[in-house]
mmCIF file of C-alpha atoms and ligand atoms in Angstrom:
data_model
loop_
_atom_site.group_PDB
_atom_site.id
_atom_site.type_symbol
_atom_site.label_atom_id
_atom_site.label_comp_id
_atom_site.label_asym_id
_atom_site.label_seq_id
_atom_site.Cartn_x
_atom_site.Cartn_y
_atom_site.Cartn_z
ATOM 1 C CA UNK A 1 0.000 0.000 0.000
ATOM 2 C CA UNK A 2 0.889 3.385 -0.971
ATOM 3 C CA UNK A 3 0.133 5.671 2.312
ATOM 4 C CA UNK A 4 1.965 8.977 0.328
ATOM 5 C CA UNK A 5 -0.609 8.666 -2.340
ATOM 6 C CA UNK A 6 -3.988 10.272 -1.448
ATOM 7 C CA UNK A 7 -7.056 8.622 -0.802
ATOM 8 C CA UNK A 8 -10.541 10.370 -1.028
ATOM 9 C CA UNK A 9 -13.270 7.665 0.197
ATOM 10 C CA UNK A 10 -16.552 7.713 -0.645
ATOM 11 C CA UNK A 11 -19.474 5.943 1.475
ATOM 12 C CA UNK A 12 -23.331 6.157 1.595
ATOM 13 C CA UNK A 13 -26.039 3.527 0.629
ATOM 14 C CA UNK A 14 -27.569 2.964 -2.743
ATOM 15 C CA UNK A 15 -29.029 5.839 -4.367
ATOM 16 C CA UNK A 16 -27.305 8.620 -2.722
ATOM 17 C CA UNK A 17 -25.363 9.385 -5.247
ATOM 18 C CA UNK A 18 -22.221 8.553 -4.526
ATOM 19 C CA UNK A 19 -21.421 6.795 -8.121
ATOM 20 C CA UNK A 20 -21.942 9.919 -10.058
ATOM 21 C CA UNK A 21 -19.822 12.171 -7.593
ATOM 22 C CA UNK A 22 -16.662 9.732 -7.298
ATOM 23 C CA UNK A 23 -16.655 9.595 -11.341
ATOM 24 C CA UNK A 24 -16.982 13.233 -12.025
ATOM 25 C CA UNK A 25 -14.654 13.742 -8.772
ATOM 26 C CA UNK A 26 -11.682 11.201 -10.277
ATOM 27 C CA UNK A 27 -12.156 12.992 -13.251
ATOM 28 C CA UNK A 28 -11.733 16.455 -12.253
ATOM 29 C CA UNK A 29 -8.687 15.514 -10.102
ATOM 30 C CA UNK A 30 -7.439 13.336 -12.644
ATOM 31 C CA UNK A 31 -7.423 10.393 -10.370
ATOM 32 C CA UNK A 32 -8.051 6.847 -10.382
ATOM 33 C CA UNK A 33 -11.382 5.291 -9.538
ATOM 34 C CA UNK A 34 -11.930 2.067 -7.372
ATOM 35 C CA UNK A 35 -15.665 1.124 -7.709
ATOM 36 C CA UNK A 36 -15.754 -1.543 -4.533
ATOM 37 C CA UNK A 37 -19.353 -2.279 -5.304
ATOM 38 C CA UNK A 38 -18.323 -3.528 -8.967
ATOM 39 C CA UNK A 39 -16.067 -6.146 -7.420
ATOM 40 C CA UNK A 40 -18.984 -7.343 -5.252
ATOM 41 C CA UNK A 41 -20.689 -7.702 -8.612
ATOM 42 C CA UNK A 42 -18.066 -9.627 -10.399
ATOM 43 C CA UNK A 43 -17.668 -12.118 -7.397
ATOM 44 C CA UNK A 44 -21.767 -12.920 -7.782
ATOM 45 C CA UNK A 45 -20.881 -13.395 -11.486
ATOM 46 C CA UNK A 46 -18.109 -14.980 -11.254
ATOM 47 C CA UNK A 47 -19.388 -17.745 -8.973
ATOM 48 C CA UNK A 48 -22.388 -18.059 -11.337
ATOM 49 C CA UNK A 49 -20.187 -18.669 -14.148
ATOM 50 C CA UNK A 50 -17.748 -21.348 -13.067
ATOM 51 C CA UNK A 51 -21.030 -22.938 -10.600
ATOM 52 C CA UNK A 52 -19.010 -21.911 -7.277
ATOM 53 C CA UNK A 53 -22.193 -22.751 -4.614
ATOM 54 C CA UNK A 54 -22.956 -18.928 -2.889
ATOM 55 C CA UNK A 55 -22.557 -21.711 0.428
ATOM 56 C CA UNK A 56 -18.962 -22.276 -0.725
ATOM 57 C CA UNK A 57 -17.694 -19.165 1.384
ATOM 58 C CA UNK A 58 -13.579 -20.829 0.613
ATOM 59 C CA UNK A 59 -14.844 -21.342 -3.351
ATOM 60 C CA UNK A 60 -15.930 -17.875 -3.607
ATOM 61 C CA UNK A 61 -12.842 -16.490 -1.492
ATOM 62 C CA UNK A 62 -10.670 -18.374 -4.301
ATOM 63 C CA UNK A 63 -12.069 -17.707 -6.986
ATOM 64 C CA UNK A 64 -12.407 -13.552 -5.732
ATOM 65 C CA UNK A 65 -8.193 -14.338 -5.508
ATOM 66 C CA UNK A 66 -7.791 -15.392 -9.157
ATOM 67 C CA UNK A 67 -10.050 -12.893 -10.585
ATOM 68 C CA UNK A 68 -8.452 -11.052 -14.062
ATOM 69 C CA UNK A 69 -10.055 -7.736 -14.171
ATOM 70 C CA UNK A 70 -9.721 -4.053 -15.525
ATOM 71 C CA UNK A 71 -11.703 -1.293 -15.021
ATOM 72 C CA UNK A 72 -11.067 1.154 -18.327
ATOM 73 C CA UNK A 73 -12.286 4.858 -18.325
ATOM 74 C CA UNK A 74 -14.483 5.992 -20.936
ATOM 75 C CA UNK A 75 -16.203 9.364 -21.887
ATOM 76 C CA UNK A 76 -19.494 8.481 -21.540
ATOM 77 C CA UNK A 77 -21.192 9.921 -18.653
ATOM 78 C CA UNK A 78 -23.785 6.866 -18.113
ATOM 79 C CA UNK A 79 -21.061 4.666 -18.673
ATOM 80 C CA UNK A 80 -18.048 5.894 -16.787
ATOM 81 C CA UNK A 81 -16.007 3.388 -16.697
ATOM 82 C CA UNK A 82 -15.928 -0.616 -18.732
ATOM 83 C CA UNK A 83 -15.412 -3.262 -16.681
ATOM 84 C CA UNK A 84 -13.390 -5.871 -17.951
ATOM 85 C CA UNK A 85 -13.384 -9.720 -16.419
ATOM 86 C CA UNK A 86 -10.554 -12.063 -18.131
ATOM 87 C CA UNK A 87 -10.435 -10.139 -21.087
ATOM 88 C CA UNK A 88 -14.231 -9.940 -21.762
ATOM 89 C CA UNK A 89 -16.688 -7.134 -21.225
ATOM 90 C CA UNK A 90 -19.391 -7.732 -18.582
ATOM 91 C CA UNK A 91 -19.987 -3.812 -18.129
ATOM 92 C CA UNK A 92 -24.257 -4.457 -18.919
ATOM 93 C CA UNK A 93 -24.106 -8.485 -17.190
ATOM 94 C CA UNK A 94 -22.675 -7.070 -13.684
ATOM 95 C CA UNK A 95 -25.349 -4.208 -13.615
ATOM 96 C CA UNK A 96 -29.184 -6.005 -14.047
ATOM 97 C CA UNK A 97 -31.017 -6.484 -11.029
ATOM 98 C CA UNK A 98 -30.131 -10.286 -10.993
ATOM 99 C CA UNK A 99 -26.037 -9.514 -10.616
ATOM 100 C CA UNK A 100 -27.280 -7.109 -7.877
ATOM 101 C CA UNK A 101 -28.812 -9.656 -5.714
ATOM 102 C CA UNK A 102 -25.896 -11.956 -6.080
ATOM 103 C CA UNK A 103 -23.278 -9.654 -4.921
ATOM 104 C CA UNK A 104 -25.502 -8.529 -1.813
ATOM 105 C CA UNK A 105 -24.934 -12.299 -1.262
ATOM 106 C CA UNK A 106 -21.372 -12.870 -1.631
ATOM 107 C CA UNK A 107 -21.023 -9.191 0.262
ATOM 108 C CA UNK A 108 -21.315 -10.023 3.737
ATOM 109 C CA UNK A 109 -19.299 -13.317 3.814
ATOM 110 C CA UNK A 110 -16.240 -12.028 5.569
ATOM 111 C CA UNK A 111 -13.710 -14.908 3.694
ATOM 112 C CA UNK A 112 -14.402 -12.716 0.167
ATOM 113 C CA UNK A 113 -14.339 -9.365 1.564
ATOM 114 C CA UNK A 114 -10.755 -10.255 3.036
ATOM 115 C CA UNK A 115 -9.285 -11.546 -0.437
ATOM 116 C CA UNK A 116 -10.164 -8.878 -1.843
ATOM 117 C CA UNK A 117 -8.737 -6.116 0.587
ATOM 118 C CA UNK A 118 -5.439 -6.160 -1.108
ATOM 119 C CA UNK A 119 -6.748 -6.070 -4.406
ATOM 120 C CA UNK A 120 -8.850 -3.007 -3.660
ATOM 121 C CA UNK A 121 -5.877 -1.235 -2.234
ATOM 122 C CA UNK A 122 -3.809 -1.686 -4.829
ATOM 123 C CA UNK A 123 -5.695 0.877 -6.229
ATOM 124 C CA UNK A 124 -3.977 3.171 -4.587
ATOM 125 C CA UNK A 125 -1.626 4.504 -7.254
ATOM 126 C CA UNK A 126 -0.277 8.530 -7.692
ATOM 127 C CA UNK A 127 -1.726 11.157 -8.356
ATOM 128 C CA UNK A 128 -4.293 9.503 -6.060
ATOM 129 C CA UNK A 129 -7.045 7.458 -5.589
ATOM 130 C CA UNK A 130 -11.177 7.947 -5.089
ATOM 131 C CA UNK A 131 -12.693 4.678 -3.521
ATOM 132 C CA UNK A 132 -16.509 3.965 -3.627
ATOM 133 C CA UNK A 133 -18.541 1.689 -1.401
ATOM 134 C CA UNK A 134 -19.444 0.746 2.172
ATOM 135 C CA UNK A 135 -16.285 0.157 3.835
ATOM 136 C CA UNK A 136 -13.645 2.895 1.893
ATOM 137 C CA UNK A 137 -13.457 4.854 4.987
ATOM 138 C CA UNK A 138 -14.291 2.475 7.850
ATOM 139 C CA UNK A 139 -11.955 -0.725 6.584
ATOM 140 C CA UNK A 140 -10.500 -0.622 3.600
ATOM 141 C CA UNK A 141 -8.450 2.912 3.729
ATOM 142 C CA UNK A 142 -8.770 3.883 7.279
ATOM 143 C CA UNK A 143 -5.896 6.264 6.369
ATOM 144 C CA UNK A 144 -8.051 8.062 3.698
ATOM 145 C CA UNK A 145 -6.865 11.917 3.342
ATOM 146 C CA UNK A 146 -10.967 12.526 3.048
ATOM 147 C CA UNK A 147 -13.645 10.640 4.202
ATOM 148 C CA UNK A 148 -17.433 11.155 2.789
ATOM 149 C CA UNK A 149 -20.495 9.799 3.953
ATOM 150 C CA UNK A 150 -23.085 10.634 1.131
ATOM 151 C CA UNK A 151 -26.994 10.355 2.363
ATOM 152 C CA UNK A 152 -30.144 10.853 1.081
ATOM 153 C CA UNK A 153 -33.615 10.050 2.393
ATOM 154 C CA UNK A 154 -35.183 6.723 1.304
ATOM 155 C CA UNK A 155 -37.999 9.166 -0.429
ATOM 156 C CA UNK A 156 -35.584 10.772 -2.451
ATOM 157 C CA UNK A 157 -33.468 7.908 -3.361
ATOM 158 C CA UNK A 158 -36.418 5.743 -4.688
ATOM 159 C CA UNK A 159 -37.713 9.001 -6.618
ATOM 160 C CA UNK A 160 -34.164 9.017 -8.268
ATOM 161 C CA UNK A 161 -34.135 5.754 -9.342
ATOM 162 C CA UNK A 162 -37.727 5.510 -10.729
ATOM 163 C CA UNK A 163 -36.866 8.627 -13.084
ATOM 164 C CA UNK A 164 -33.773 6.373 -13.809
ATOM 165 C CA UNK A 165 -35.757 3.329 -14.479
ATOM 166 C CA UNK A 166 -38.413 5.483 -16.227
ATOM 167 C CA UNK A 167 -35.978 6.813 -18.503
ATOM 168 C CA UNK A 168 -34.864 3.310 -19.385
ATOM 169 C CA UNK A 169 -39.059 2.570 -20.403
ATOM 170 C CA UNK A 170 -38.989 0.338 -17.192
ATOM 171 C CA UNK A 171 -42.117 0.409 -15.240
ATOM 172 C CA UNK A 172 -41.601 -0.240 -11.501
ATOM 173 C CA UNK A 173 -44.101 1.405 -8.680
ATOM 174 C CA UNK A 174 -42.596 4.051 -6.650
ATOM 175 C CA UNK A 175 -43.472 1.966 -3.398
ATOM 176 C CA UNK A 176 -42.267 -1.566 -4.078
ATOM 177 C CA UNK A 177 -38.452 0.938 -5.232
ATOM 178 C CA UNK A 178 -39.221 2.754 -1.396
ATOM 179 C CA UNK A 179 -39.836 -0.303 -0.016
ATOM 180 C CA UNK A 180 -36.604 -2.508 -1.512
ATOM 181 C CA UNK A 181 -34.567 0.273 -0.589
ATOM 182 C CA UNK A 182 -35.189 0.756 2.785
ATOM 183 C CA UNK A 183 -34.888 -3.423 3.223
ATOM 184 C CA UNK A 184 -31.234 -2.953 1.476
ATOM 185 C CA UNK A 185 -30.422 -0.452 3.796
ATOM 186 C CA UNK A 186 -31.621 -2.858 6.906
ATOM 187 C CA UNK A 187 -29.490 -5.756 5.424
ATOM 188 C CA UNK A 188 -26.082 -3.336 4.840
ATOM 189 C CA UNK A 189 -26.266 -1.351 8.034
ATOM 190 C CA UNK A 190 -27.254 -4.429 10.061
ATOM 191 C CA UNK A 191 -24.562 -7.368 8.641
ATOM 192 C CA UNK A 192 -21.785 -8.011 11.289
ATOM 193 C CA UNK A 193 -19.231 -7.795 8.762
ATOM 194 C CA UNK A 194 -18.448 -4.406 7.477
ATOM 195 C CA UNK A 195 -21.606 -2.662 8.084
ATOM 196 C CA UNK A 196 -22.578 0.625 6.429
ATOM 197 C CA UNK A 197 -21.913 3.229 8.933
ATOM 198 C CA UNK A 198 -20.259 6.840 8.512
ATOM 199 C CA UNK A 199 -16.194 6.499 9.727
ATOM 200 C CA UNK A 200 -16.118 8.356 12.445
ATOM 201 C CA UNK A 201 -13.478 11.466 11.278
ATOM 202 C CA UNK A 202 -16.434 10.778 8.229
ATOM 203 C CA UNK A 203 -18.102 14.102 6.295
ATOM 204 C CA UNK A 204 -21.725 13.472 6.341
ATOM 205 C CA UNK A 205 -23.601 15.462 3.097
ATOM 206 C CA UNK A 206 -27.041 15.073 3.102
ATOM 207 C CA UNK A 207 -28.154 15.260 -0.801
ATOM 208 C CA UNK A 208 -31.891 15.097 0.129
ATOM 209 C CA UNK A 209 -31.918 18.452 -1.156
ATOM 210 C CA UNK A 210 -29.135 18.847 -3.325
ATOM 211 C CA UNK A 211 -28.299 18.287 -6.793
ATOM 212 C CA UNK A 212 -25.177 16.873 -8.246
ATOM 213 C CA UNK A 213 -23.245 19.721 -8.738
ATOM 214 C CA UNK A 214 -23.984 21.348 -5.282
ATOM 215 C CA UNK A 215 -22.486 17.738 -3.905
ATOM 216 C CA UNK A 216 -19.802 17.651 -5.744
ATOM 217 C CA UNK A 217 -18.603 21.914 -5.195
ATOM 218 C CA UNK A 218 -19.379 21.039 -1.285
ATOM 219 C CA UNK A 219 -16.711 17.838 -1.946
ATOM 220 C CA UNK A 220 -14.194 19.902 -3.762
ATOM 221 C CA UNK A 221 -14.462 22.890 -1.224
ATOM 222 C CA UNK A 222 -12.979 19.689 1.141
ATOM 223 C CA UNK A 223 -10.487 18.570 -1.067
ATOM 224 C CA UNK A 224 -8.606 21.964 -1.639
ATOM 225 C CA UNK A 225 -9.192 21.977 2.659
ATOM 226 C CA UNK A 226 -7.672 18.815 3.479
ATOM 227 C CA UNK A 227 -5.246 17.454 0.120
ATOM 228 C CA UNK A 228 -4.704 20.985 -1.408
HETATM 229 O O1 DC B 301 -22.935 -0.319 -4.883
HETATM 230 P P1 DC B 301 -23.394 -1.598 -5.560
HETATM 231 O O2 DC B 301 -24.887 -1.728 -5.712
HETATM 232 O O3 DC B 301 -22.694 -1.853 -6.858
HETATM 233 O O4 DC B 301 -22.938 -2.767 -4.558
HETATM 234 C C1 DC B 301 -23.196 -4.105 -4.816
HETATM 235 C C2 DC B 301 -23.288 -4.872 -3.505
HETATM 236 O O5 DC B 301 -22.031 -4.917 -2.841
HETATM 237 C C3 DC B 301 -24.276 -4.285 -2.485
HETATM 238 O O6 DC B 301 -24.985 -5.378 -1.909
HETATM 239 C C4 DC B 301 -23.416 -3.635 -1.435
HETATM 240 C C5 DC B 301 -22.129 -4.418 -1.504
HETATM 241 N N1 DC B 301 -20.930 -3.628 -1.235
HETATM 242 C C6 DC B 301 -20.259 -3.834 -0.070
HETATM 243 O O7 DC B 301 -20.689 -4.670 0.755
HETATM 244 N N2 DC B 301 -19.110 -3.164 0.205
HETATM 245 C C7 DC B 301 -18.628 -2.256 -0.678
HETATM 246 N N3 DC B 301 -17.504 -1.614 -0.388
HETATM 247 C C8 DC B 301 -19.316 -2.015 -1.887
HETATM 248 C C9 DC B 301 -20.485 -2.708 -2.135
#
């Protein structure tokens, strides 16, 4: 691990946001981006792939280790980044609802969160780093220069993501999204492994209120505070 190299970490539950503001954050600063929650993703399909049981905690751990991936930039905003398993590109397979559900069940086994510590802090390369997830600031880089704990109400998270869904032509009530979300929350702020809480030297922004770009100018005001 690289301690000189800076670390901006970026926790907060689904929906708050926190995807858009560590992409258009990396970019600004020109820094790398470690999206923790795609690794999750590529476990679940990983393990469905190669018909590793989601009971195989030592299978899953194994096959986390051997994982080939690459995470490769882009310039599209809805797409920020390709991810890359072994050479092929599962950037659409790791993001339907079905690759969701797996890696909320390969997340809390504390065997695969452990083999993938190191690979998640080798991320850490100059000019610096900003990590997304549950556990950047609490576990993974305790050390981080800047800590973020991005919020939003369960209202205004499940109105987000129905204008998402709505924009995609899916149909989906606005309750059964409210309802889902506040469950995930329950499951991620509950598990005994790595549970979603703020760090405690954490910034909490509320975007309840807020759009993007207020987020992100409230972020960068803390940047040019704390890394210069
Ligand atoms: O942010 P996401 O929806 O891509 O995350 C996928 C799953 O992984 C979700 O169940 C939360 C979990 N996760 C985690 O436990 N720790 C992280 N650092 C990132 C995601």
């Amino acid at each position: 691990m690289n301690s000189a190299v800076p670390v901006i970490a970026i926790d907060g539950p689904s929906g708050s946001g926190k995807g858009a503001i560590a992409h258009r954050l990396a970019k600004k600063l020109g820094y790398h981006i470690l999206d923790s929650g795609a690794l999750y993703r590529l476990i679940g399909l990983a393990a469905r792939r190669q018909e590793v049981a989601f009971a195989d905690e030592a299978g899953l751990a194994r096959l986390a280790r051997g994982m080939e991936i690459e995470f490769v930039p882009t310039d599209d905003e809805e797409e920020p980044i390709r991810v890359m398993l072994g050479g092929e590109d599962v950037t659409v397979a790791i993001r339907t609802d079905e690759a969701g559900i797996d890696a909320s069940r390969v997340a809390p086994i504390a065997l695969v969160r452990e083999a993938i510590k190191d690979l998640q802090r080798d991320f850490r390369q100059p000019p610096g780093l900003v990590a997304d997830g549950r556990d950047m600031g609490t576990v993974v880089f305790v050390d981080a220069d800047l800590k973020i704990y991005l919020t939003a109400s369960v209202e205004a998270r499940a109105e987000r993501r129905h204008k998402q869904l709505i924009g995609k032509d899916i149909s989906v009530s606005l309750h059964d999204l409210f309802l889902s979300i506040q469950e995930r929350d329950e499951r991620d702020m509950n598990r005994p492994v790595a549970p979603l809480k703020p760090a405690e030297d954490a910034v909490i922004i509320d975007s309840t209120s807020l759009d993007i770009d207020e987020v992100l100018n409230q972020v960068l005001a803390l940047v040019a505070e704390r890394i210069g």
